[in-house]
Amino acid sequence: MKKFLEWYPIYLREMLLFRRKLFKLGYLFSAMVIPVIYLIAFGLGLGRSVQMGRGNYIDFLIPGLVAMSSMSNSYSWVASSLNLNRLYFKTFQIFIQAPISPSSIMIGEVLAGMTKGLFASLLTIAAGFLTSSHFTVTPLFVATLLLNCFLFACLGIITGMISKSHEDTSTYSNFFILPMSFFSGTFFPVDKVPLSIKAIIYIMPLTHTNILIRKENLDQEGLLSLVVLLAFVVVFFVFGSQLIRRYNE
Amino acid sequence: MIQVINLTKTYNGKKAVDAVTFTLEKGQIFGLLGPNGAGKTTLIRMLTALTKPDSGTCTVASFDVRQNSAGLKKIMGVMPQENNLDRELTAYENLLIYGMLHRVDNLHRRIHETLGIVGLSERKDSLVSHFSGGMQRRLLLARSLMTSPRILFLDEPSIGLDPQIRRQMWDIIRKAKMDRRTVVITTHYIEEAEALCDRVAILSKGKLIALDSQDNLKAQIGEYLVEYVDGEGHLVQHICQSRSEAQTVAARCEDGVTIRKSNLEDVFIKLTGERLE
């Protein structure tokens, strides 16, 4: 195997495990349940009485739900499985004791997280097509979705590596992922929130995913969000790789 | 093959490994003998680049474990004490992933060979979660042999195995030695250390108490033991340097006295004052 494909066995392992879970009802249900609940509650329920400029609320909501779904699935599957593999099943030791680089471990795990995040996003996209006649998937939408999955899978690695117990991963999720789901422009536009809160909101990467994923073309605002997302990707990837490099039992 | 100098590791203020120093020649089976908590696993983890030592140096096959662990990883095989197989993958898939990580040539052929060595060929497509504990230990051993490593680290390889499977595993380990591999094995089974090891290091509370061949270790304390149960039901032991001395001691003792050759457990008890558990 070529050196640049060192990540592949790690990805393959995750996919072999994923394949066995994929068609289990529990997995499909857990991947879909949150975005579908939000789609029904906010989109089809509350959303019917909300008008959003030119379009209706559900057209606004669906791209946000795709971003949120890709974030939570890319993140949580990686954080949870890495933490369990490191602390309980000890399967992560196999990677550490293999003659491969920390960045290869990182890439393999991140690509696996992306795949799981994309799978969950596809379910949300399908639900979007069923509920909105205006919902479209542009090349920029796809690129943003991929970038978002990559970014949050990297964050999942960081959480999986620094958590000292499986309960810790839930704590991190409650502190970072849950607030981002609600305050980063998934359910309402962030340009009308008070300035002091806006500063915090604009630090959150999901805010920039939500800005970018709703654009048809890359304008100045979109370009800025793209740069922010890329910066997050670089920082999270480098930090995650360093955590793997410094692994010590 | 291995040179360890003053290797030390502390956890929460307690020294798990305390200034351990030893060297090991190529092609030997080297046993680390000690009770649970003696520091055997921590030592193995440091030798296999899983745990960074606090101080000291460790060179394996000319690779400094701290500076060049990548080189070491290419030539070592590790069987951990904990079962770290992927339980929701098949035996074949477990070896496939491991072989790919280590870039094993002719991978599919090698997987079939190693599964054959441990007698699991017919179960290659079974999920590991459906395996018995003994089968999982055998698969762990097969995985450690996948890369035909120059040095093999086996951490309590036969723990939890029934006697028959344990002996099969010993045969595989002896075969590894015949293939000129160096084997480092940790165990708290006296029988295992006596059956396999050329040299034995006795560890207690993180410290290396003794290191020598089995015969020399036994000779240090005396080759024979006279044992009997006294009137209060306590086991009394006398260590003797020769059989004639043992017979003289036995003649003075009560009924029910036995004379036997000393073993590594006697060495351990004599040197540490503890029993192996």
mmCIF file with all atom_site columns, N, CA and C in Angstrom, chain A residues 1-3 6 8-10 12-13 16-17 19-20 24 85 88-91 93-100 245-249, chain B residues 9 11 45 48-52 70 73-74 76 78 82-90 93 96-98 100-103 127 143:
data_model
loop_
_atom_site.group_PDB
_atom_site.id
_atom_site.type_symbol
_atom_site.label_atom_id
_atom_site.label_alt_id
_atom_site.label_comp_id
_atom_site.label_asym_id
_atom_site.label_entity_id
_atom_site.label_seq_id
_atom_site.pdbx_PDB_ins_code
_atom_site.Cartn_x
_atom_site.Cartn_y
_atom_site.Cartn_z
_atom_site.occupancy
_atom_site.B_iso_or_equiv
_atom_site.pdbx_formal_charge
_atom_site.auth_seq_id
_atom_site.auth_comp_id
_atom_site.auth_asym_id
_atom_site.auth_atom_id
_atom_site.pdbx_PDB_model_num
ATOM 1   N N  . MET A 1 1   ? 0.846   -1.206  0.000  1.00 0.00 ? 1   MET A N  1
ATOM 2   C CA . MET A 1 1   ? 0.000   0.000   0.000  1.00 0.00 ? 1   MET A CA 1
ATOM 3   C C  . MET A 1 1   ? 0.881   1.256   0.000  1.00 0.00 ? 1   MET A C  1
ATOM 4   N N  . LYS A 1 2   ? 0.526   2.200   -0.835 1.00 0.00 ? 2   LYS A N  1
ATOM 5   C CA . LYS A 1 2   ? 1.305   3.438   -0.933 1.00 0.00 ? 2   LYS A CA 1
ATOM 6   C C  . LYS A 1 2   ? 1.170   4.261   0.348  1.00 0.00 ? 2   LYS A C  1
ATOM 7   N N  . LYS A 1 3   ? 2.214   5.069   0.615  1.00 0.00 ? 3   LYS A N  1
ATOM 8   C CA . LYS A 1 3   ? 2.217   5.847   1.852  1.00 0.00 ? 3   LYS A CA 1
ATOM 9   C C  . LYS A 1 3   ? 1.025   6.808   1.932  1.00 0.00 ? 3   LYS A C  1
ATOM 10  N N  . GLU A 1 6   ? -2.120  5.391   3.479  1.00 0.00 ? 6   GLU A N  1
ATOM 11  C CA . GLU A 1 6   ? -2.024  4.812   4.831  1.00 0.00 ? 6   GLU A CA 1
ATOM 12  C C  . GLU A 1 6   ? -3.338  4.924   5.605  1.00 0.00 ? 6   GLU A C  1
ATOM 13  N N  . TYR A 1 8   ? -6.263  4.490   4.499  1.00 0.00 ? 8   TYR A N  1
ATOM 14  C CA . TYR A 1 8   ? -7.356  3.684   3.973  1.00 0.00 ? 8   TYR A CA 1
ATOM 15  C C  . TYR A 1 8   ? -7.804  2.536   4.900  1.00 0.00 ? 8   TYR A C  1
ATOM 16  N N  . PRO A 1 9   ? -6.869  1.775   5.519  1.00 0.00 ? 9   PRO A N  1
ATOM 17  C CA . PRO A 1 9   ? -7.333  0.700   6.415  1.00 0.00 ? 9   PRO A CA 1
ATOM 18  C C  . PRO A 1 9   ? -8.205  1.221   7.557  1.00 0.00 ? 9   PRO A C  1
ATOM 19  N N  . ILE A 1 10  ? -7.913  2.414   8.035  1.00 0.00 ? 10  ILE A N  1
ATOM 20  C CA . ILE A 1 10  ? -8.695  2.981   9.138  1.00 0.00 ? 10  ILE A CA 1
ATOM 21  C C  . ILE A 1 10  ? -10.102 3.318   8.640  1.00 0.00 ? 10  ILE A C  1
ATOM 22  N N  . LEU A 1 12  ? -11.514 1.936   6.003  1.00 0.00 ? 12  LEU A N  1
ATOM 23  C CA . LEU A 1 12  ? -12.168 0.661   5.646  1.00 0.00 ? 12  LEU A CA 1
ATOM 24  C C  . LEU A 1 12  ? -12.756 -0.005  6.894  1.00 0.00 ? 12  LEU A C  1
ATOM 25  N N  . ARG A 1 13  ? -11.997 0.023   7.988  1.00 0.00 ? 13  ARG A N  1
ATOM 26  C CA . ARG A 1 13  ? -12.481 -0.581  9.234  1.00 0.00 ? 13  ARG A CA 1
ATOM 27  C C  . ARG A 1 13  ? -13.796 0.072   9.673  1.00 0.00 ? 13  ARG A C  1
ATOM 28  N N  . LEU A 1 16  ? -16.592 -0.995  7.374  1.00 0.00 ? 16  LEU A N  1
ATOM 29  C CA . LEU A 1 16  ? -17.048 -2.371  7.601  1.00 0.00 ? 16  LEU A CA 1
ATOM 30  C C  . LEU A 1 16  ? -17.967 -2.427  8.823  1.00 0.00 ? 16  LEU A C  1
ATOM 31  N N  . LEU A 1 17  ? -17.598 -1.664  9.850  1.00 0.00 ? 17  LEU A N  1
ATOM 32  C CA . LEU A 1 17  ? -18.449 -1.605  11.046 1.00 0.00 ? 17  LEU A CA 1
ATOM 33  C C  . LEU A 1 17  ? -19.757 -0.877  10.745 1.00 0.00 ? 17  LEU A C  1
ATOM 34  N N  . ARG A 1 19  ? -21.252 -0.622  7.861  1.00 0.00 ? 19  ARG A N  1
ATOM 35  C CA . ARG A 1 19  ? -22.093 -1.448  6.987  1.00 0.00 ? 19  ARG A CA 1
ATOM 36  C C  . ARG A 1 19  ? -23.008 -2.354  7.807  1.00 0.00 ? 19  ARG A C  1
ATOM 37  N N  . ARG A 1 20  ? -22.459 -2.870  8.908  1.00 0.00 ? 20  ARG A N  1
ATOM 38  C CA . ARG A 1 20  ? -23.259 -3.789  9.736  1.00 0.00 ? 20  ARG A CA 1
ATOM 39  C C  . ARG A 1 20  ? -24.357 -3.045  10.505 1.00 0.00 ? 20  ARG A C  1
ATOM 40  N N  . LYS A 1 24  ? -29.757 -1.378  10.244 1.00 0.00 ? 24  LYS A N  1
ATOM 41  C CA . LYS A 1 24  ? -30.496 -1.651  11.479 1.00 0.00 ? 24  LYS A CA 1
ATOM 42  C C  . LYS A 1 24  ? -31.446 -0.475  11.722 1.00 0.00 ? 24  LYS A C  1
ATOM 43  N N  . ASN A 1 85  ? -13.291 3.433   21.440 1.00 0.00 ? 85  ASN A N  1
ATOM 44  C CA . ASN A 1 85  ? -12.178 2.615   20.927 1.00 0.00 ? 85  ASN A CA 1
ATOM 45  C C  . ASN A 1 85  ? -10.895 2.864   21.697 1.00 0.00 ? 85  ASN A C  1
ATOM 46  N N  . TYR A 1 88  ? -12.237 2.006   26.057 1.00 0.00 ? 88  TYR A N  1
ATOM 47  C CA . TYR A 1 88  ? -12.904 0.764   26.458 1.00 0.00 ? 88  TYR A CA 1
ATOM 48  C C  . TYR A 1 88  ? -12.497 -0.429  25.593 1.00 0.00 ? 88  TYR A C  1
ATOM 49  N N  . PHE A 1 89  ? -12.640 -0.318  24.278 1.00 0.00 ? 89  PHE A N  1
ATOM 50  C CA . PHE A 1 89  ? -12.313 -1.461  23.423 1.00 0.00 ? 89  PHE A CA 1
ATOM 51  C C  . PHE A 1 89  ? -10.818 -1.557  23.126 1.00 0.00 ? 89  PHE A C  1
ATOM 52  N N  . LYS A 1 90  ? -10.106 -0.472  23.319 1.00 0.00 ? 90  LYS A N  1
ATOM 53  C CA . LYS A 1 90  ? -8.648  -0.421  23.126 1.00 0.00 ? 90  LYS A CA 1
ATOM 54  C C  . LYS A 1 90  ? -8.227  -0.710  21.688 1.00 0.00 ? 90  LYS A C  1
ATOM 55  N N  . THR A 1 91  ? -9.146  -0.634  20.749 1.00 0.00 ? 91  THR A N  1
ATOM 56  C CA . THR A 1 91  ? -8.797  -0.897  19.357 1.00 0.00 ? 91  THR A CA 1
ATOM 57  C C  . THR A 1 91  ? -7.954  0.238   18.763 1.00 0.00 ? 91  THR A C  1
ATOM 58  N N  . GLN A 1 93  ? -5.337  1.399   19.997 1.00 0.00 ? 93  GLN A N  1
ATOM 59  C CA . GLN A 1 93  ? -3.929  1.013   20.187 1.00 0.00 ? 93  GLN A CA 1
ATOM 60  C C  . GLN A 1 93  ? -3.338  0.418   18.913 1.00 0.00 ? 93  GLN A C  1
ATOM 61  N N  . ILE A 1 94  ? -4.177  -0.275  18.159 1.00 0.00 ? 94  ILE A N  1
ATOM 62  C CA . ILE A 1 94  ? -3.685  -0.930  16.935 1.00 0.00 ? 94  ILE A CA 1
ATOM 63  C C  . ILE A 1 94  ? -3.156  0.114   15.951 1.00 0.00 ? 94  ILE A C  1
ATOM 64  N N  . PHE A 1 95  ? -3.850  1.242   15.877 1.00 0.00 ? 95  PHE A N  1
ATOM 65  C CA . PHE A 1 95  ? -3.408  2.314   14.972 1.00 0.00 ? 95  PHE A CA 1
ATOM 66  C C  . PHE A 1 95  ? -2.111  2.935   15.488 1.00 0.00 ? 95  PHE A C  1
ATOM 67  N N  . ILE A 1 96  ? -2.058  3.160   16.808 1.00 0.00 ? 96  ILE A N  1
ATOM 68  C CA . ILE A 1 96  ? -0.877  3.797   17.392 1.00 0.00 ? 96  ILE A CA 1
ATOM 69  C C  . ILE A 1 96  ? 0.353   2.909   17.205 1.00 0.00 ? 96  ILE A C  1
ATOM 70  N N  . GLN A 1 97  ? 0.155   1.585   17.274 1.00 0.00 ? 97  GLN A N  1
ATOM 71  C CA . GLN A 1 97  ? 1.296   0.673   17.166 1.00 0.00 ? 97  GLN A CA 1
ATOM 72  C C  . GLN A 1 97  ? 1.583   0.251   15.728 1.00 0.00 ? 97  GLN A C  1
ATOM 73  N N  . ALA A 1 98  ? 0.861   0.841   14.780 1.00 0.00 ? 98  ALA A N  1
ATOM 74  C CA . ALA A 1 98  ? 1.124   0.540   13.361 1.00 0.00 ? 98  ALA A CA 1
ATOM 75  C C  . ALA A 1 98  ? 2.090   1.584   12.787 1.00 0.00 ? 98  ALA A C  1
ATOM 76  N N  . PRO A 1 99  ? 2.883   1.187   11.800 1.00 0.00 ? 99  PRO A N  1
ATOM 77  C CA . PRO A 1 99  ? 3.855   2.145   11.233 1.00 0.00 ? 99  PRO A CA 1
ATOM 78  C C  . PRO A 1 99  ? 3.206   3.130   10.259 1.00 0.00 ? 99  PRO A C  1
ATOM 79  N N  . ILE A 1 100 ? 2.283   3.909   10.781 1.00 0.00 ? 100 ILE A N  1
ATOM 80  C CA . ILE A 1 100 ? 1.626   4.937   9.963  1.00 0.00 ? 100 ILE A CA 1
ATOM 81  C C  . ILE A 1 100 ? 1.667   6.265   10.714 1.00 0.00 ? 100 ILE A C  1
ATOM 82  N N  . ARG A 1 245 ? -0.534  12.333  17.769 1.00 0.00 ? 245 ARG A N  1
ATOM 83  C CA . ARG A 1 245 ? 0.929   12.211  17.836 1.00 0.00 ? 245 ARG A CA 1
ATOM 84  C C  . ARG A 1 245 ? 1.401   12.082  19.298 1.00 0.00 ? 245 ARG A C  1
ATOM 85  N N  . ARG A 1 246 ? 0.729   12.811  20.187 1.00 0.00 ? 246 ARG A N  1
ATOM 86  C CA . ARG A 1 246 ? 1.156   12.823  21.594 1.00 0.00 ? 246 ARG A CA 1
ATOM 87  C C  . ARG A 1 246 ? 0.468   11.739  22.428 1.00 0.00 ? 246 ARG A C  1
ATOM 88  N N  . TYR A 1 247 ? -0.199  10.837  21.763 1.00 0.00 ? 247 TYR A N  1
ATOM 89  C CA . TYR A 1 247 ? -0.935  9.786   22.484 1.00 0.00 ? 247 TYR A CA 1
ATOM 90  C C  . TYR A 1 247 ? -0.019  9.047   23.455 1.00 0.00 ? 247 TYR A C  1
ATOM 91  N N  . ASN A 1 248 ? -0.492  8.875   24.666 1.00 0.00 ? 248 ASN A N  1
ATOM 92  C CA . ASN A 1 248 ? 0.328   8.256   25.706 1.00 0.00 ? 248 ASN A CA 1
ATOM 93  C C  . ASN A 1 248 ? -0.595  7.596   26.717 1.00 0.00 ? 248 ASN A C  1
ATOM 94  N N  . GLU A 1 249 ? -0.390  6.313   26.946 1.00 0.00 ? 249 GLU A N  1
ATOM 95  C CA . GLU A 1 249 ? -1.258  5.617   27.919 1.00 0.00 ? 249 GLU A CA 1
ATOM 96  C C  . GLU A 1 249 ? -0.653  5.649   29.306 1.00 0.00 ? 249 GLU A C  1
ATOM 97  N N  . LYS B 2 9   ? 8.364   4.749   35.104 1.00 0.00 ? 9   LYS B N  1
ATOM 98  C CA . LYS B 2 9   ? 7.050   5.327   34.798 1.00 0.00 ? 9   LYS B CA 1
ATOM 99  C C  . LYS B 2 9   ? 6.250   5.455   36.097 1.00 0.00 ? 9   LYS B C  1
ATOM 100 N N  . TYR B 2 11  ? 2.552   6.669   37.848 1.00 0.00 ? 11  TYR B N  1
ATOM 101 C CA . TYR B 2 11  ? 1.142   7.034   37.696 1.00 0.00 ? 11  TYR B CA 1
ATOM 102 C C  . TYR B 2 11  ? 0.620   7.525   39.045 1.00 0.00 ? 11  TYR B C  1
ATOM 103 N N  . ARG B 2 45  ? 4.189   -1.896  27.531 1.00 0.00 ? 45  ARG B N  1
ATOM 104 C CA . ARG B 2 45  ? 3.618   -0.735  26.820 1.00 0.00 ? 45  ARG B CA 1
ATOM 105 C C  . ARG B 2 45  ? 4.702   0.279   26.478 1.00 0.00 ? 45  ARG B C  1
ATOM 106 N N  . THR B 2 48  ? 6.717   -1.042  23.566 1.00 0.00 ? 48  THR B N  1
ATOM 107 C CA . THR B 2 48  ? 6.001   -1.079  22.285 1.00 0.00 ? 48  THR B CA 1
ATOM 108 C C  . THR B 2 48  ? 5.446   0.289   21.883 1.00 0.00 ? 48  THR B C  1
ATOM 109 N N  . ALA B 2 49  ? 5.991   1.339   22.473 1.00 0.00 ? 49  ALA B N  1
ATOM 110 C CA . ALA B 2 49  ? 5.691   2.726   22.056 1.00 0.00 ? 49  ALA B CA 1
ATOM 111 C C  . ALA B 2 49  ? 4.263   3.162   22.336 1.00 0.00 ? 49  ALA B C  1
ATOM 112 N N  . LEU B 2 50  ? 3.610   2.494   23.272 1.00 0.00 ? 50  LEU B N  1
ATOM 113 C CA . LEU B 2 50  ? 2.249   2.884   23.620 1.00 0.00 ? 50  LEU B CA 1
ATOM 114 C C  . LEU B 2 50  ? 2.249   3.856   24.793 1.00 0.00 ? 50  LEU B C  1
ATOM 115 N N  . THR B 2 51  ? 3.245   3.718   25.645 1.00 0.00 ? 51  THR B N  1
ATOM 116 C CA . THR B 2 51  ? 3.370   4.569   26.823 1.00 0.00 ? 51  THR B CA 1
ATOM 117 C C  . THR B 2 51  ? 4.749   5.216   26.817 1.00 0.00 ? 51  THR B C  1
ATOM 118 N N  . LYS B 2 52  ? 4.758   6.523   27.065 1.00 0.00 ? 52  LYS B N  1
ATOM 119 C CA . LYS B 2 52  ? 6.047   7.219   27.084 1.00 0.00 ? 52  LYS B CA 1
ATOM 120 C C  . LYS B 2 52  ? 6.632   7.147   28.491 1.00 0.00 ? 52  LYS B C  1
ATOM 121 N N  . ALA B 2 70  ? 8.672   4.655   14.801 1.00 0.00 ? 70  ALA B N  1
ATOM 122 C CA . ALA B 2 70  ? 8.173   4.198   13.493 1.00 0.00 ? 70  ALA B CA 1
ATOM 123 C C  . ALA B 2 70  ? 8.978   2.992   13.009 1.00 0.00 ? 70  ALA B C  1
ATOM 124 N N  . LYS B 2 73  ? 7.958   -0.095  15.012 1.00 0.00 ? 73  LYS B N  1
ATOM 125 C CA . LYS B 2 73  ? 6.620   -0.596  14.695 1.00 0.00 ? 73  LYS B CA 1
ATOM 126 C C  . LYS B 2 73  ? 6.612   -1.515  13.469 1.00 0.00 ? 73  LYS B C  1
ATOM 127 N N  . LYS B 2 74  ? 7.628   -1.352  12.614 1.00 0.00 ? 74  LYS B N  1
ATOM 128 C CA . LYS B 2 74  ? 7.695   -2.183  11.406 1.00 0.00 ? 74  LYS B CA 1
ATOM 129 C C  . LYS B 2 74  ? 8.177   -3.602  11.714 1.00 0.00 ? 74  LYS B C  1
ATOM 130 N N  . MET B 2 76  ? 7.863   -5.214  14.933 1.00 0.00 ? 76  MET B N  1
ATOM 131 C CA . MET B 2 76  ? 7.331   -5.861  16.141 1.00 0.00 ? 76  MET B CA 1
ATOM 132 C C  . MET B 2 76  ? 5.896   -6.357  15.936 1.00 0.00 ? 76  MET B C  1
ATOM 133 N N  . VAL B 2 78  ? 2.551   -7.394  18.492 1.00 0.00 ? 78  VAL B N  1
ATOM 134 C CA . VAL B 2 78  ? 2.108   -7.218  19.875 1.00 0.00 ? 78  VAL B CA 1
ATOM 135 C C  . VAL B 2 78  ? 0.799   -7.977  20.103 1.00 0.00 ? 78  VAL B C  1
ATOM 136 N N  . GLU B 2 82  ? -5.328  -7.072  27.073 1.00 0.00 ? 82  GLU B N  1
ATOM 137 C CA . GLU B 2 82  ? -6.753  -6.814  26.852 1.00 0.00 ? 82  GLU B CA 1
ATOM 138 C C  . GLU B 2 82  ? -7.123  -7.221  25.434 1.00 0.00 ? 82  GLU B C  1
ATOM 139 N N  . ASN B 2 83  ? -8.316  -7.746  25.310 1.00 0.00 ? 83  ASN B N  1
ATOM 140 C CA . ASN B 2 83  ? -8.779  -8.136  23.985 1.00 0.00 ? 83  ASN B CA 1
ATOM 141 C C  . ASN B 2 83  ? -9.156  -6.885  23.200 1.00 0.00 ? 83  ASN B C  1
ATOM 142 N N  . ASN B 2 84  ? -8.330  -6.491  22.239 1.00 0.00 ? 84  ASN B N  1
ATOM 143 C CA . ASN B 2 84  ? -8.666  -5.305  21.447 1.00 0.00 ? 84  ASN B CA 1
ATOM 144 C C  . ASN B 2 84  ? -8.978  -5.656  19.998 1.00 0.00 ? 84  ASN B C  1
ATOM 145 N N  . LEU B 2 85  ? -9.585  -6.828  19.832 1.00 0.00 ? 85  LEU B N  1
ATOM 146 C CA . LEU B 2 85  ? -10.110 -7.186  18.509 1.00 0.00 ? 85  LEU B CA 1
ATOM 147 C C  . LEU B 2 85  ? -11.396 -6.407  18.267 1.00 0.00 ? 85  LEU B C  1
ATOM 148 N N  . ASP B 2 86  ? -11.711 -6.195  17.001 1.00 0.00 ? 86  ASP B N  1
ATOM 149 C CA . ASP B 2 86  ? -13.012 -5.607  16.675 1.00 0.00 ? 86  ASP B CA 1
ATOM 150 C C  . ASP B 2 86  ? -14.050 -6.718  16.708 1.00 0.00 ? 86  ASP B C  1
ATOM 151 N N  . ARG B 2 87  ? -14.911 -6.664  17.711 1.00 0.00 ? 87  ARG B N  1
ATOM 152 C CA . ARG B 2 87  ? -15.840 -7.773  17.927 1.00 0.00 ? 87  ARG B CA 1
ATOM 153 C C  . ARG B 2 87  ? -16.921 -7.844  16.855 1.00 0.00 ? 87  ARG B C  1
ATOM 154 N N  . GLU B 2 88  ? -17.212 -6.719  16.233 1.00 0.00 ? 88  GLU B N  1
ATOM 155 C CA . GLU B 2 88  ? -18.261 -6.716  15.201 1.00 0.00 ? 88  GLU B CA 1
ATOM 156 C C  . GLU B 2 88  ? -17.683 -6.892  13.798 1.00 0.00 ? 88  GLU B C  1
ATOM 157 N N  . LEU B 2 89  ? -16.416 -7.294  13.718 1.00 0.00 ? 89  LEU B N  1
ATOM 158 C CA . LEU B 2 89  ? -15.819 -7.696  12.446 1.00 0.00 ? 89  LEU B CA 1
ATOM 159 C C  . LEU B 2 89  ? -15.506 -9.179  12.514 1.00 0.00 ? 89  LEU B C  1
ATOM 160 N N  . THR B 2 90  ? -15.360 -9.796  11.346 1.00 0.00 ? 90  THR B N  1
ATOM 161 C CA . THR B 2 90  ? -15.007 -11.219 11.321 1.00 0.00 ? 90  THR B CA 1
ATOM 162 C C  . THR B 2 90  ? -13.518 -11.381 11.624 1.00 0.00 ? 90  THR B C  1
ATOM 163 N N  . GLU B 2 93  ? -11.632 -10.149 8.637  1.00 0.00 ? 93  GLU B N  1
ATOM 164 C CA . GLU B 2 93  ? -11.604 -8.686  8.520  1.00 0.00 ? 93  GLU B CA 1
ATOM 165 C C  . GLU B 2 93  ? -10.641 -8.061  9.535  1.00 0.00 ? 93  GLU B C  1
ATOM 166 N N  . LEU B 2 96  ? -7.313  -8.574  8.089  1.00 0.00 ? 96  LEU B N  1
ATOM 167 C CA . LEU B 2 96  ? -7.193  -7.758  6.871  1.00 0.00 ? 96  LEU B CA 1
ATOM 168 C C  . LEU B 2 96  ? -6.799  -6.318  7.219  1.00 0.00 ? 96  LEU B C  1
ATOM 169 N N  . ILE B 2 97  ? -7.524  -5.728  8.173  1.00 0.00 ? 97  ILE B N  1
ATOM 170 C CA . ILE B 2 97  ? -7.233  -4.345  8.558  1.00 0.00 ? 97  ILE B CA 1
ATOM 171 C C  . ILE B 2 97  ? -5.823  -4.247  9.133  1.00 0.00 ? 97  ILE B C  1
ATOM 172 N N  . TYR B 2 98  ? -5.482  -5.195  10.007 1.00 0.00 ? 98  TYR B N  1
ATOM 173 C CA . TYR B 2 98  ? -4.148  -5.173  10.634 1.00 0.00 ? 98  TYR B CA 1
ATOM 174 C C  . TYR B 2 98  ? -3.057  -5.327  9.571  1.00 0.00 ? 98  TYR B C  1
ATOM 175 N N  . MET B 2 100 ? -3.217  -4.598  6.399  1.00 0.00 ? 100 MET B N  1
ATOM 176 C CA . MET B 2 100 ? -3.142  -3.387  5.565  1.00 0.00 ? 100 MET B CA 1
ATOM 177 C C  . MET B 2 100 ? -2.392  -2.277  6.299  1.00 0.00 ? 100 MET B C  1
ATOM 178 N N  . LEU B 2 101 ? -2.669  -2.137  7.595  1.00 0.00 ? 101 LEU B N  1
ATOM 179 C CA . LEU B 2 101 ? -1.972  -1.105  8.382  1.00 0.00 ? 101 LEU B CA 1
ATOM 180 C C  . LEU B 2 101 ? -0.462  -1.345  8.374  1.00 0.00 ? 101 LEU B C  1
ATOM 181 N N  . HIS B 2 102 ? -0.085  -2.625  8.359  1.00 0.00 ? 102 HIS B N  1
ATOM 182 C CA . HIS B 2 102 ? 1.347   -2.968  8.413  1.00 0.00 ? 102 HIS B CA 1
ATOM 183 C C  . HIS B 2 102 ? 1.915   -3.301  7.034  1.00 0.00 ? 102 HIS B C  1
ATOM 184 N N  . ARG B 2 103 ? 1.114   -3.089  6.001  1.00 0.00 ? 103 ARG B N  1
ATOM 185 C CA . ARG B 2 103 ? 1.554   -3.291  4.612  1.00 0.00 ? 103 ARG B CA 1
ATOM 186 C C  . ARG B 2 103 ? 2.150   -4.689  4.399  1.00 0.00 ? 103 ARG B C  1
ATOM 187 N N  . LEU B 2 127 ? -18.098 -13.671 13.068 1.00 0.00 ? 127 LEU B N  1
ATOM 188 C CA . LEU B 2 127 ? -17.846 -12.458 13.843 1.00 0.00 ? 127 LEU B CA 1
ATOM 189 C C  . LEU B 2 127 ? -17.083 -12.818 15.115 1.00 0.00 ? 127 LEU B C  1
ATOM 190 N N  . ARG B 2 143 ? -2.902  -12.413 14.975 1.00 0.00 ? 143 ARG B N  1
ATOM 191 C CA . ARG B 2 143 ? -2.711  -11.031 14.507 1.00 0.00 ? 143 ARG B CA 1
ATOM 192 C C  . ARG B 2 143 ? -1.287  -10.556 14.786 1.00 0.00 ? 143 ARG B C  1
#
